Coordinates of C-alpha atoms in Angstrom, one line a residue:
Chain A
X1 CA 104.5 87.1 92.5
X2 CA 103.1 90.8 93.1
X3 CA 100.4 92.5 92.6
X4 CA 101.6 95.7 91.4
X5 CA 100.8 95.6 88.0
X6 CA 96.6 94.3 88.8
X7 CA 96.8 97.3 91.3
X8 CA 98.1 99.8 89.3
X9 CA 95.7 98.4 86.1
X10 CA 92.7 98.9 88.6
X11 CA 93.2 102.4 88.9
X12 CA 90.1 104.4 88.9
X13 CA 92.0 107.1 87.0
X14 CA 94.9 107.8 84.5
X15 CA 98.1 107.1 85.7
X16 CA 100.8 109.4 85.7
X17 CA 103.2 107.8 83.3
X18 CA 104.3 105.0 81.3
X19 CA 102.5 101.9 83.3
X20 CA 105.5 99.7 83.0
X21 CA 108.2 101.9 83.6
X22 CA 106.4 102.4 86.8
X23 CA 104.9 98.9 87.4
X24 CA 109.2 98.1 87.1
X25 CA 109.7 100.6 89.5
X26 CA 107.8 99.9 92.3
X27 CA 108.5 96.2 92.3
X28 CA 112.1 97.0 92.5
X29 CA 112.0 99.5 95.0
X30 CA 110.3 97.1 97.3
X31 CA 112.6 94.3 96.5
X32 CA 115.6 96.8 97.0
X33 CA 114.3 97.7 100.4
X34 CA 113.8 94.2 101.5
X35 CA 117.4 93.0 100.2
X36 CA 119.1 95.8 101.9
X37 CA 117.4 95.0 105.4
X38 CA 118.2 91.3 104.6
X39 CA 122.1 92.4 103.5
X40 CA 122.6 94.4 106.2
X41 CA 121.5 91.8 108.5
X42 CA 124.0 89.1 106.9
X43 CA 126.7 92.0 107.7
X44 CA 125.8 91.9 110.9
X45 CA 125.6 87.7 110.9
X46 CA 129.2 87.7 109.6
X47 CA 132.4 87.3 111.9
X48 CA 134.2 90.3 110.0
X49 CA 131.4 92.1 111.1
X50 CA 133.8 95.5 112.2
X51 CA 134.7 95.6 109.0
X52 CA 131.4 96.2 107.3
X53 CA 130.1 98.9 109.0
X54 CA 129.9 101.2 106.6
X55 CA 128.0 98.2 103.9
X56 CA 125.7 98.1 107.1
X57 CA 124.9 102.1 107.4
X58 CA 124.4 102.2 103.5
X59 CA 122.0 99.0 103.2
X60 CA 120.1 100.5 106.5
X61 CA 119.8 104.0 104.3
X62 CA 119.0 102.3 101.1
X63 CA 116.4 99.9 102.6
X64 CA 114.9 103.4 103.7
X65 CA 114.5 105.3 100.7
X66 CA 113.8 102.7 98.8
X67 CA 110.6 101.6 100.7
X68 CA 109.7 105.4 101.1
X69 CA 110.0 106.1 97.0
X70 CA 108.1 102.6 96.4
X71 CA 105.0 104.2 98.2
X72 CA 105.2 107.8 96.9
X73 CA 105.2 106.6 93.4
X74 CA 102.4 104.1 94.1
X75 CA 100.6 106.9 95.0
X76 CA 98.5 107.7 91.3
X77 CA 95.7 110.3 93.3
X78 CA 96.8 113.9 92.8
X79 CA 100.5 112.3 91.7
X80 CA 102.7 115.8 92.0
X81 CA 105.9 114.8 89.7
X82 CA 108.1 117.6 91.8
X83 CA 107.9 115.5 94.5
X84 CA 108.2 111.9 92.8
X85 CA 111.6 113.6 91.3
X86 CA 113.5 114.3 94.6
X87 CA 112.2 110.8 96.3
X88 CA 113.4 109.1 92.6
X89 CA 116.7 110.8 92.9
X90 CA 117.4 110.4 96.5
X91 CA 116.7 106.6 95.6
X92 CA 119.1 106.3 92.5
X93 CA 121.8 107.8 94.8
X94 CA 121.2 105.5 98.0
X95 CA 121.2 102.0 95.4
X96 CA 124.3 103.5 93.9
X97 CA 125.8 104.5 97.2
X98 CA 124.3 100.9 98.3
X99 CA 125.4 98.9 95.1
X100 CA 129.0 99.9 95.0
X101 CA 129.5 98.7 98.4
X102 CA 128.4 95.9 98.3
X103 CA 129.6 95.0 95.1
X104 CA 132.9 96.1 96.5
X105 CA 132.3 93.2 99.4
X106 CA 130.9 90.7 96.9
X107 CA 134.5 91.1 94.7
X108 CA 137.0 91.4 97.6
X109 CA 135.2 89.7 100.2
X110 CA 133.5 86.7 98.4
X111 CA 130.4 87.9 99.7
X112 CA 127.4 86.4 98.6
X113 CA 124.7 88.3 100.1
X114 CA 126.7 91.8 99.2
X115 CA 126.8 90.2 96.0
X116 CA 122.7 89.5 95.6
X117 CA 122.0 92.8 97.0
X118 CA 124.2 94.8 94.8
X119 CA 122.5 93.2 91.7
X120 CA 118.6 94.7 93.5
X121 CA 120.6 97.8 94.2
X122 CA 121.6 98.1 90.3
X123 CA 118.7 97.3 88.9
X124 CA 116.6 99.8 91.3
X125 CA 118.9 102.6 90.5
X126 CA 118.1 101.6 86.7
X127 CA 114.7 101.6 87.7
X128 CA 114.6 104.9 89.4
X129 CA 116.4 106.5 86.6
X130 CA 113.7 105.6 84.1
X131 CA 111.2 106.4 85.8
X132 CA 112.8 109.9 86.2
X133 CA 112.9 110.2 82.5
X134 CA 109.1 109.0 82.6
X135 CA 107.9 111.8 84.7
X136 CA 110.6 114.4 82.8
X137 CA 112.9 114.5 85.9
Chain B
X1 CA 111.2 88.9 90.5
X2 CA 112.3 89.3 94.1
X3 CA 115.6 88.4 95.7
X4 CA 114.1 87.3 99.0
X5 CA 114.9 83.8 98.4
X6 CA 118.6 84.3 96.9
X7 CA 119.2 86.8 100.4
X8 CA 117.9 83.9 102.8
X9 CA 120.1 81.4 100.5
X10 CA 123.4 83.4 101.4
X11 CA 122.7 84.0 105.1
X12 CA 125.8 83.3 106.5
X13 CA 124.7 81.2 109.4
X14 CA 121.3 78.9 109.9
X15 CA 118.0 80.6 109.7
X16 CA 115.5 80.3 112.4
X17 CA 113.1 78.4 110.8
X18 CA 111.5 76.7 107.9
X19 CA 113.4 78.5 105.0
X20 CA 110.1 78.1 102.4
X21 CA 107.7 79.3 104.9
X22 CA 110.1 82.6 105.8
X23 CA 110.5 83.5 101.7
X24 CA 106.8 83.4 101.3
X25 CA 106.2 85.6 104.4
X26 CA 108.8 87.9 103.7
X27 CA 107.5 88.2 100.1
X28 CA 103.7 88.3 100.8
X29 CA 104.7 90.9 103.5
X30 CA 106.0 93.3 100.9
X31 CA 103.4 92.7 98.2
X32 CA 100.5 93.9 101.0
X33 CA 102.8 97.1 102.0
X34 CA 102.7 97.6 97.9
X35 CA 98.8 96.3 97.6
X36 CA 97.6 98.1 100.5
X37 CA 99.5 101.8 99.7
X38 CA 98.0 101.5 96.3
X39 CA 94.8 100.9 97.3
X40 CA 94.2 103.3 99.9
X41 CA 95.5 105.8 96.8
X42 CA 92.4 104.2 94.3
X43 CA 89.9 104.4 96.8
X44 CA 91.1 108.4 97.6
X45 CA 90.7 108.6 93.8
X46 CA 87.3 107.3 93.5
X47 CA 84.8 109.9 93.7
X48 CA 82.9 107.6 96.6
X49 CA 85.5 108.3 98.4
X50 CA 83.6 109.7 101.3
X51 CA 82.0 105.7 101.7
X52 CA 85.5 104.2 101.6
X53 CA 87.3 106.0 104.8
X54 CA 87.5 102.6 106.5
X55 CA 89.0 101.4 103.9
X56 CA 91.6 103.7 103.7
X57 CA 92.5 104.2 107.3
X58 CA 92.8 99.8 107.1
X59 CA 95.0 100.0 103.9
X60 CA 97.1 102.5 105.8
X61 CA 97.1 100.3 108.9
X62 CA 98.0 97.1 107.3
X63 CA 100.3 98.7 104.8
X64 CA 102.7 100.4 107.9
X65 CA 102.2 96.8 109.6
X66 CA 103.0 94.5 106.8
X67 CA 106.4 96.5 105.8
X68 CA 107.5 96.5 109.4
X69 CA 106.3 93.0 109.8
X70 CA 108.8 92.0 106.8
X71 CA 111.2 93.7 107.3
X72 CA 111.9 91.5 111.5
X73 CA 111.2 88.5 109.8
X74 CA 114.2 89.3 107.3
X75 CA 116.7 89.6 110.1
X76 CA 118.2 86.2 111.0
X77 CA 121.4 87.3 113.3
X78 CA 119.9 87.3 116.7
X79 CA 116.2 86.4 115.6
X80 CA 114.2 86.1 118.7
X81 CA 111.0 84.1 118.7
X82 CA 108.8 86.6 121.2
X83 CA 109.3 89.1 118.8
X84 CA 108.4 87.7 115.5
X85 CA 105.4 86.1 116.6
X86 CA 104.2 89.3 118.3
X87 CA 104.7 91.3 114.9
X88 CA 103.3 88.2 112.7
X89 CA 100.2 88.0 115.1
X90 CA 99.8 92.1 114.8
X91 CA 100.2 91.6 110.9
X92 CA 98.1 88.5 110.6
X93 CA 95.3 90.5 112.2
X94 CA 96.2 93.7 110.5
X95 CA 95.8 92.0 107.2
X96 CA 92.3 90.1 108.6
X97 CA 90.5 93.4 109.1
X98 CA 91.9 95.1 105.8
X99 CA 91.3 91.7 103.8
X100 CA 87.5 92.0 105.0
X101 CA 87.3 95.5 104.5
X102 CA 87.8 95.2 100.8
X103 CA 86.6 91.8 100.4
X104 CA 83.2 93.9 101.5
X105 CA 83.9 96.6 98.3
X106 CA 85.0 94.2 96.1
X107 CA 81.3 92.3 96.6
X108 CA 78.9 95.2 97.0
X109 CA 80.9 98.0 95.1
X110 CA 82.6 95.7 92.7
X111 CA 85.8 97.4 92.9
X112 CA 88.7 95.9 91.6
X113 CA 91.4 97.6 93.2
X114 CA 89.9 96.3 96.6
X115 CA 89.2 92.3 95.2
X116 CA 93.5 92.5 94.1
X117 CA 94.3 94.1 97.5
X118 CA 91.9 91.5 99.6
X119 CA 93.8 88.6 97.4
X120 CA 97.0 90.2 98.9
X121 CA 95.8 90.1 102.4
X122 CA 94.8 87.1 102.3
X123 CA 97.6 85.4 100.9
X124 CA 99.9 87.3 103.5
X125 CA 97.5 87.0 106.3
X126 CA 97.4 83.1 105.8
X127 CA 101.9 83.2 105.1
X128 CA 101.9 84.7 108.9
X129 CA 99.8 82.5 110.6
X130 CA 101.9 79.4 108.5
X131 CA 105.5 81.5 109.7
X132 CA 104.0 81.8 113.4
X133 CA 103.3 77.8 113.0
X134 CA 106.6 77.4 111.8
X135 CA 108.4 79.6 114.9
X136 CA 106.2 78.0 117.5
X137 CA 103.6 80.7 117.9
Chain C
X1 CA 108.1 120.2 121.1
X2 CA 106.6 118.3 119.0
X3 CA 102.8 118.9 117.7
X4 CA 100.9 115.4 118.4
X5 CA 99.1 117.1 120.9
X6 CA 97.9 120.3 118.8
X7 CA 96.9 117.9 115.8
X8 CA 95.0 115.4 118.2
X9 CA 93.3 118.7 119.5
X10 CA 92.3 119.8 116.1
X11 CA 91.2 116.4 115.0
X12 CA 87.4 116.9 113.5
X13 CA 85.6 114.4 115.5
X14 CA 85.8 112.5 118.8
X15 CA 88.8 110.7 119.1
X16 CA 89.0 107.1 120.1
X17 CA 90.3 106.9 123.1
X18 CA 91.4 109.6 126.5
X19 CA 93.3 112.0 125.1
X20 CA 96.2 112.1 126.9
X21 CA 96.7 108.5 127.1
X22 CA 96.6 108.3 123.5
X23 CA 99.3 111.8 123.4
X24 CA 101.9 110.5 125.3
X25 CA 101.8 107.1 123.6
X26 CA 101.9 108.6 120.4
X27 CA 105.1 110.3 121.6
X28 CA 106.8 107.6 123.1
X29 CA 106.5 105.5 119.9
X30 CA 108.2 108.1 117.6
X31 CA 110.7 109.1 119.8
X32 CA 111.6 105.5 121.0
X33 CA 111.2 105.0 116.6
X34 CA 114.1 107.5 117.1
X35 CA 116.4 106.5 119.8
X36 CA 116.2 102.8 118.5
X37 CA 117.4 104.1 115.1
X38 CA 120.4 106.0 117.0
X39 CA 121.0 103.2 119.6
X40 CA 121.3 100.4 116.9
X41 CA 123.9 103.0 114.9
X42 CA 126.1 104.0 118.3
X43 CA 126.3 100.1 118.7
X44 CA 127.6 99.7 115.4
X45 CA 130.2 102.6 116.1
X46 CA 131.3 100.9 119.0
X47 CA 134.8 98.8 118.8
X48 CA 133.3 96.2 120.4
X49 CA 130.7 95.5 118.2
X50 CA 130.4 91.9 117.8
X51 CA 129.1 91.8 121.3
X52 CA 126.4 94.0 120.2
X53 CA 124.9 91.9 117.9
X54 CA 121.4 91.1 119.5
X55 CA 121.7 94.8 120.7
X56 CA 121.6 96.0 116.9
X57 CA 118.7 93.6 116.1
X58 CA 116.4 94.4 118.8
X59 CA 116.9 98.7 118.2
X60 CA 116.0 98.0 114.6
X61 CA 113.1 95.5 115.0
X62 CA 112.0 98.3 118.2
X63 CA 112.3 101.0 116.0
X64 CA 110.2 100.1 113.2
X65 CA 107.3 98.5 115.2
X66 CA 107.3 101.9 117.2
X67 CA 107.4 103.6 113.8
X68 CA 104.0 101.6 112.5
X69 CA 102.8 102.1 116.1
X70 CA 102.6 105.6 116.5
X71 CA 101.3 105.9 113.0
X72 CA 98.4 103.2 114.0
X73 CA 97.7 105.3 116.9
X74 CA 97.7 108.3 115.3
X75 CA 94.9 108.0 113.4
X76 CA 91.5 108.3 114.6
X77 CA 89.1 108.2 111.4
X78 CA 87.1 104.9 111.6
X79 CA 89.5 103.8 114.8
X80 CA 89.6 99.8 114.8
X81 CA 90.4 99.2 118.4
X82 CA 91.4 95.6 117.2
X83 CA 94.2 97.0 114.9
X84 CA 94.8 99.4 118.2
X85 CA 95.2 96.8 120.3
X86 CA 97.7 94.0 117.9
X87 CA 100.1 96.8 117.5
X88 CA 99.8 98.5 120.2
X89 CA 100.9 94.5 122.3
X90 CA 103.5 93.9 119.7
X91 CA 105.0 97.5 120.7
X92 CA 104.7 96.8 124.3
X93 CA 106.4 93.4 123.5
X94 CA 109.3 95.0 120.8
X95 CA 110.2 97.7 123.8
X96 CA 110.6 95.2 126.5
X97 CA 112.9 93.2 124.7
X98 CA 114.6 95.8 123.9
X99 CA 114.7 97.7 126.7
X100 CA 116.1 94.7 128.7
X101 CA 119.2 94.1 126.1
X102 CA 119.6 97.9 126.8
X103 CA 119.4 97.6 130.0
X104 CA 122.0 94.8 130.5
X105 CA 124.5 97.0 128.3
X106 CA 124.1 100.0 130.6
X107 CA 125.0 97.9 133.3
X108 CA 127.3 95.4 132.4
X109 CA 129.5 97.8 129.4
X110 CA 128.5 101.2 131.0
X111 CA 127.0 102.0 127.3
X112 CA 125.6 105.3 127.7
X113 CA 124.1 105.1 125.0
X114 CA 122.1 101.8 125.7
X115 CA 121.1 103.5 129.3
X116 CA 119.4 106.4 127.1
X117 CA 117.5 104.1 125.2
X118 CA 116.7 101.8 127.5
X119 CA 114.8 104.7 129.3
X120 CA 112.7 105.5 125.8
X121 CA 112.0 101.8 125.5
X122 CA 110.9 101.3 129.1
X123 CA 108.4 105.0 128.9
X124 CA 107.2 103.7 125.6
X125 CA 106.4 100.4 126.5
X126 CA 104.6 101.8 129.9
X127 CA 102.4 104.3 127.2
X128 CA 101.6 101.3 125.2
X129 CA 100.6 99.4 128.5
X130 CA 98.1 102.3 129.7
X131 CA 96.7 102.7 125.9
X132 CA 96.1 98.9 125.8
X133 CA 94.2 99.8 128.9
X134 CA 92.2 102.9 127.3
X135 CA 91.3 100.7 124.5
X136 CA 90.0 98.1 126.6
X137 CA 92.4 95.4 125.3
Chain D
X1 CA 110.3 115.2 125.9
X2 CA 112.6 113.4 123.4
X3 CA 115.6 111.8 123.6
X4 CA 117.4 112.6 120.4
X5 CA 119.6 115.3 122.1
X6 CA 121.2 112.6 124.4
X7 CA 121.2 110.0 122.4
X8 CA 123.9 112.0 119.6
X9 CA 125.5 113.4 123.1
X10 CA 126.1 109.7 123.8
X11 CA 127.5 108.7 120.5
X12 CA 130.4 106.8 120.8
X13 CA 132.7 109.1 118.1
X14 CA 132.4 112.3 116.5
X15 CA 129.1 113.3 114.6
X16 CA 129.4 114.7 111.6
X17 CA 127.8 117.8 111.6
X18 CA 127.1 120.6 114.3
X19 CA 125.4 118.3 116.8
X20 CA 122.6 121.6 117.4
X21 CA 121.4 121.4 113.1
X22 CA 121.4 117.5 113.7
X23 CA 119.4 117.5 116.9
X24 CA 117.2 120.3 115.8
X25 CA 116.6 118.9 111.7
X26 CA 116.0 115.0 113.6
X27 CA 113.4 116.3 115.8
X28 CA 111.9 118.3 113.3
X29 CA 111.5 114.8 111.1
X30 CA 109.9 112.7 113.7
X31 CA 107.6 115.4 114.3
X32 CA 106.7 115.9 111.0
X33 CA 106.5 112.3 109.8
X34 CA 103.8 112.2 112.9
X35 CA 102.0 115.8 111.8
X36 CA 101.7 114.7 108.5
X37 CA 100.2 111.0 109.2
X38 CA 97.9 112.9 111.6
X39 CA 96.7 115.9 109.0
X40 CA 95.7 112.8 106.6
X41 CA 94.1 111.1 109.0
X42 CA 91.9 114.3 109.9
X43 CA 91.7 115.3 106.7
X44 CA 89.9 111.6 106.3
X45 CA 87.6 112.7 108.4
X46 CA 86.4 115.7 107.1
X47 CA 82.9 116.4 105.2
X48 CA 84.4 117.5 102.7
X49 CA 86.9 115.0 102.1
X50 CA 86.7 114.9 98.2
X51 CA 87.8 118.3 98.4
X52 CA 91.1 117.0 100.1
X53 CA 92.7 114.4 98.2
X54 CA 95.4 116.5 97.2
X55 CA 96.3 117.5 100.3
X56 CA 95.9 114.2 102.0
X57 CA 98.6 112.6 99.2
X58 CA 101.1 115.3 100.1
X59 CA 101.1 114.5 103.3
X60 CA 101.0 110.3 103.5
X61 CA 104.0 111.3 101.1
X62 CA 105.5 114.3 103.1
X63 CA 105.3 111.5 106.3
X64 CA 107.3 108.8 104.7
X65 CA 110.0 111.0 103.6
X66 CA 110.1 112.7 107.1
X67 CA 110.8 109.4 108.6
X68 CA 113.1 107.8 106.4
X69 CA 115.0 111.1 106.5
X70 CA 114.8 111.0 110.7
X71 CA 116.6 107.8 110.8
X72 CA 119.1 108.7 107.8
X73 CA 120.5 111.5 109.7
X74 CA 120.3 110.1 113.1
X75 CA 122.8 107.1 111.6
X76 CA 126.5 108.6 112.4
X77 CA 128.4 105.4 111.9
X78 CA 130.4 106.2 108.6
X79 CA 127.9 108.8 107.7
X80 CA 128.1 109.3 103.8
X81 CA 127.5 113.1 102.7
X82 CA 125.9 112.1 99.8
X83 CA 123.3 110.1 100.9
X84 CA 122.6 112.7 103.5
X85 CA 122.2 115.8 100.8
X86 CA 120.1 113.1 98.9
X87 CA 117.6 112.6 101.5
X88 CA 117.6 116.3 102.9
X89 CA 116.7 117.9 99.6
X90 CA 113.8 115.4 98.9
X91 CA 112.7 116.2 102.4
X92 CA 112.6 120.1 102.2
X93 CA 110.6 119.5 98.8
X94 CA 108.5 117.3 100.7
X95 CA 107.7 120.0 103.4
X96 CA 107.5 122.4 101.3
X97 CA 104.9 120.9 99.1
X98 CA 103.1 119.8 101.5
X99 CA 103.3 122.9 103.8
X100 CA 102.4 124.9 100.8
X101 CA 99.0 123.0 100.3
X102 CA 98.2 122.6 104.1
X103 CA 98.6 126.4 104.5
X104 CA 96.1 127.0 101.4
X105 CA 94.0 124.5 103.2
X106 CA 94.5 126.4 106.8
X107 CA 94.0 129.7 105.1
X108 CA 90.7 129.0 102.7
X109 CA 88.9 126.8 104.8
X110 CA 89.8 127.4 107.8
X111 CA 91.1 124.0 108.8
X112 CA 93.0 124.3 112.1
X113 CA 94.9 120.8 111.6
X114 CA 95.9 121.8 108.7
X115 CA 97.8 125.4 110.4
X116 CA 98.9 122.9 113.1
X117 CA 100.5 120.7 110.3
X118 CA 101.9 123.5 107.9
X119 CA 103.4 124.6 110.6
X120 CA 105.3 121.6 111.4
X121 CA 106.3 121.2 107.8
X122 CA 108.2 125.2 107.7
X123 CA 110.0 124.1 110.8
X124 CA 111.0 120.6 109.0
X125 CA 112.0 122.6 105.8
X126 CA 113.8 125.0 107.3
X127 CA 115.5 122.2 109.7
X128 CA 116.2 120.1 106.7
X129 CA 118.2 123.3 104.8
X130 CA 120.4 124.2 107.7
X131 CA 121.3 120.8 108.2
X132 CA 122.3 120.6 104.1
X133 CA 124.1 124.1 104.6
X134 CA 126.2 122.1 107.7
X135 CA 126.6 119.3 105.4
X136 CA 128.0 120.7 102.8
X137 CA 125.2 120.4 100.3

């Protein structure tokens, strides 16, 4: 479905860790950053709408970083792993800001969508934090 | 692998068009961010790199217009038709030029970072110009 | 204020386009990137938000094309008028919409807010109109 | 010549943070995010591009972050802390990184965009730790 993996495998270089611990990574941060536009859309869509403000400001956020980190760490030419820490870390912490809130709407609120985005938000964060171990974060 | 589909599913309202022809833009949209950003990296770490400034600057282009490009075409609430077909016919030409940029390096300099990023363009090129069919573009 | 001009001015090579066309449009697009961003959030903060939907989807999708936009614009190795010229219309295109829904909140809500960014819309659309005219598009 | 000042002096609630750190740390984002695009572009265009990869990574990277950080901290609708501090610290390691290899570049070789541009990254770093002092962080 992507082509992460063929892009990162036709590297003209060593990559800067484990291939599939970062092969997972990207493709999650990109799907996390997709979901949370989508989610915070649907928030938007719904008719309780007032009260999901803050699900909206944390999906907008997460959507962010998560699209920022999924390019830095795609970036293999003169990879510098102080800065692939701080954009790993700021990303687990927006997907677990992110995830809790909406898991907190898919539980009380029968929210599908929260529901949906809190699983890309979970398994980003998971995502992230391996790859921090990768790179010795 | 992605949750694009599962996000459009739980919309909570109709979406504007074509629900298959919206997953596979969305999708092909983020692949080409990832593809292009990853390629504009191998061809900085190739030591022609001085030959392959085109093909950065295009990978940079198409990446920046294929994330934002995804990212309108994920918001349903409010979804106005002037706007997605002016991103989708910025992106469909964004992803022309970069396609036939690499395409070029794939044939001549047989790199295979650029013959997996042209397959990206292509495939996300052609998904625009089927979503601007589907929205009446 | 900000340094677009100094780094245009610096640029080693002849850049695409007049130079103070190309400045203020660069401009325009990241501060309208900016107001959009805050426009879309003071909507959300408002009490009456469910009448802002369409508000809060145009200042997002506006944002981001200006975002891509004033990247595009920005740079000037192996300039692509074609890739100019598709983002530079979908900008023009993102701000008007935008700028009207503004617009019509200044007036009809007396949303500060919206009157503040309907100004950045309407200057950045007007840069985009006279770059589109630089670039001979 | 921006409008973030207004746009936070329009906000319909309380910001939360000293609205002069905000204004000052946002601007300083945009304008980095745009410096930082720009330096990679020109350092693209240099002779000695091969000379410059490292430099060009740290700042596609350093731009990303920049943005996503703008937007973070121009969102005041149930603004987390967290996700603020998050976002700030990867952003003043951005900068700094980034500012650190410009400045060698500005320094050795003599490249004025890359003064221009370390000089935009100091203000951003020093932006982004005021604004994480306000916070809290």
């Amino acid at each position: 479905m992507t082509h992460a993996r063929e892009m990162l495998d036709t590297y003209p270089g060593t990559t800067a860790m484990d291939a599939s611990a970062l092969v997972e990574c990207i493709e999650a941060c990109f799907d996390c950053a997709q979901s949370c536009s989508a989610c915070a859309d649907a928030c938007l869509g719904e008719e309780e709408v007032s009260h999901l403000r803050r699900c909206i400001t944390m999906c907008l956020n997460c959507s962010d970083v998560c699209a920022t980190t999924g390019r830095i760490i795609s970036r293999q030419t003169d990879f510098e792993p102080a800065m692939a820490k701080a954009a790993l870390q700021a990303c687990a912490e927006a997907c677990r800001l992110c995830g809790e809130e909406c898991e907190h709407h898919a539980r009380e609120m029968n929210m599908e969508h929260c529901r949906v985005c809190a699983e890309a938000c979970r398994r980003c964060e998971e995502a992230c934090n391996r790859a921090l171990a990768a790179v010795g974060g």
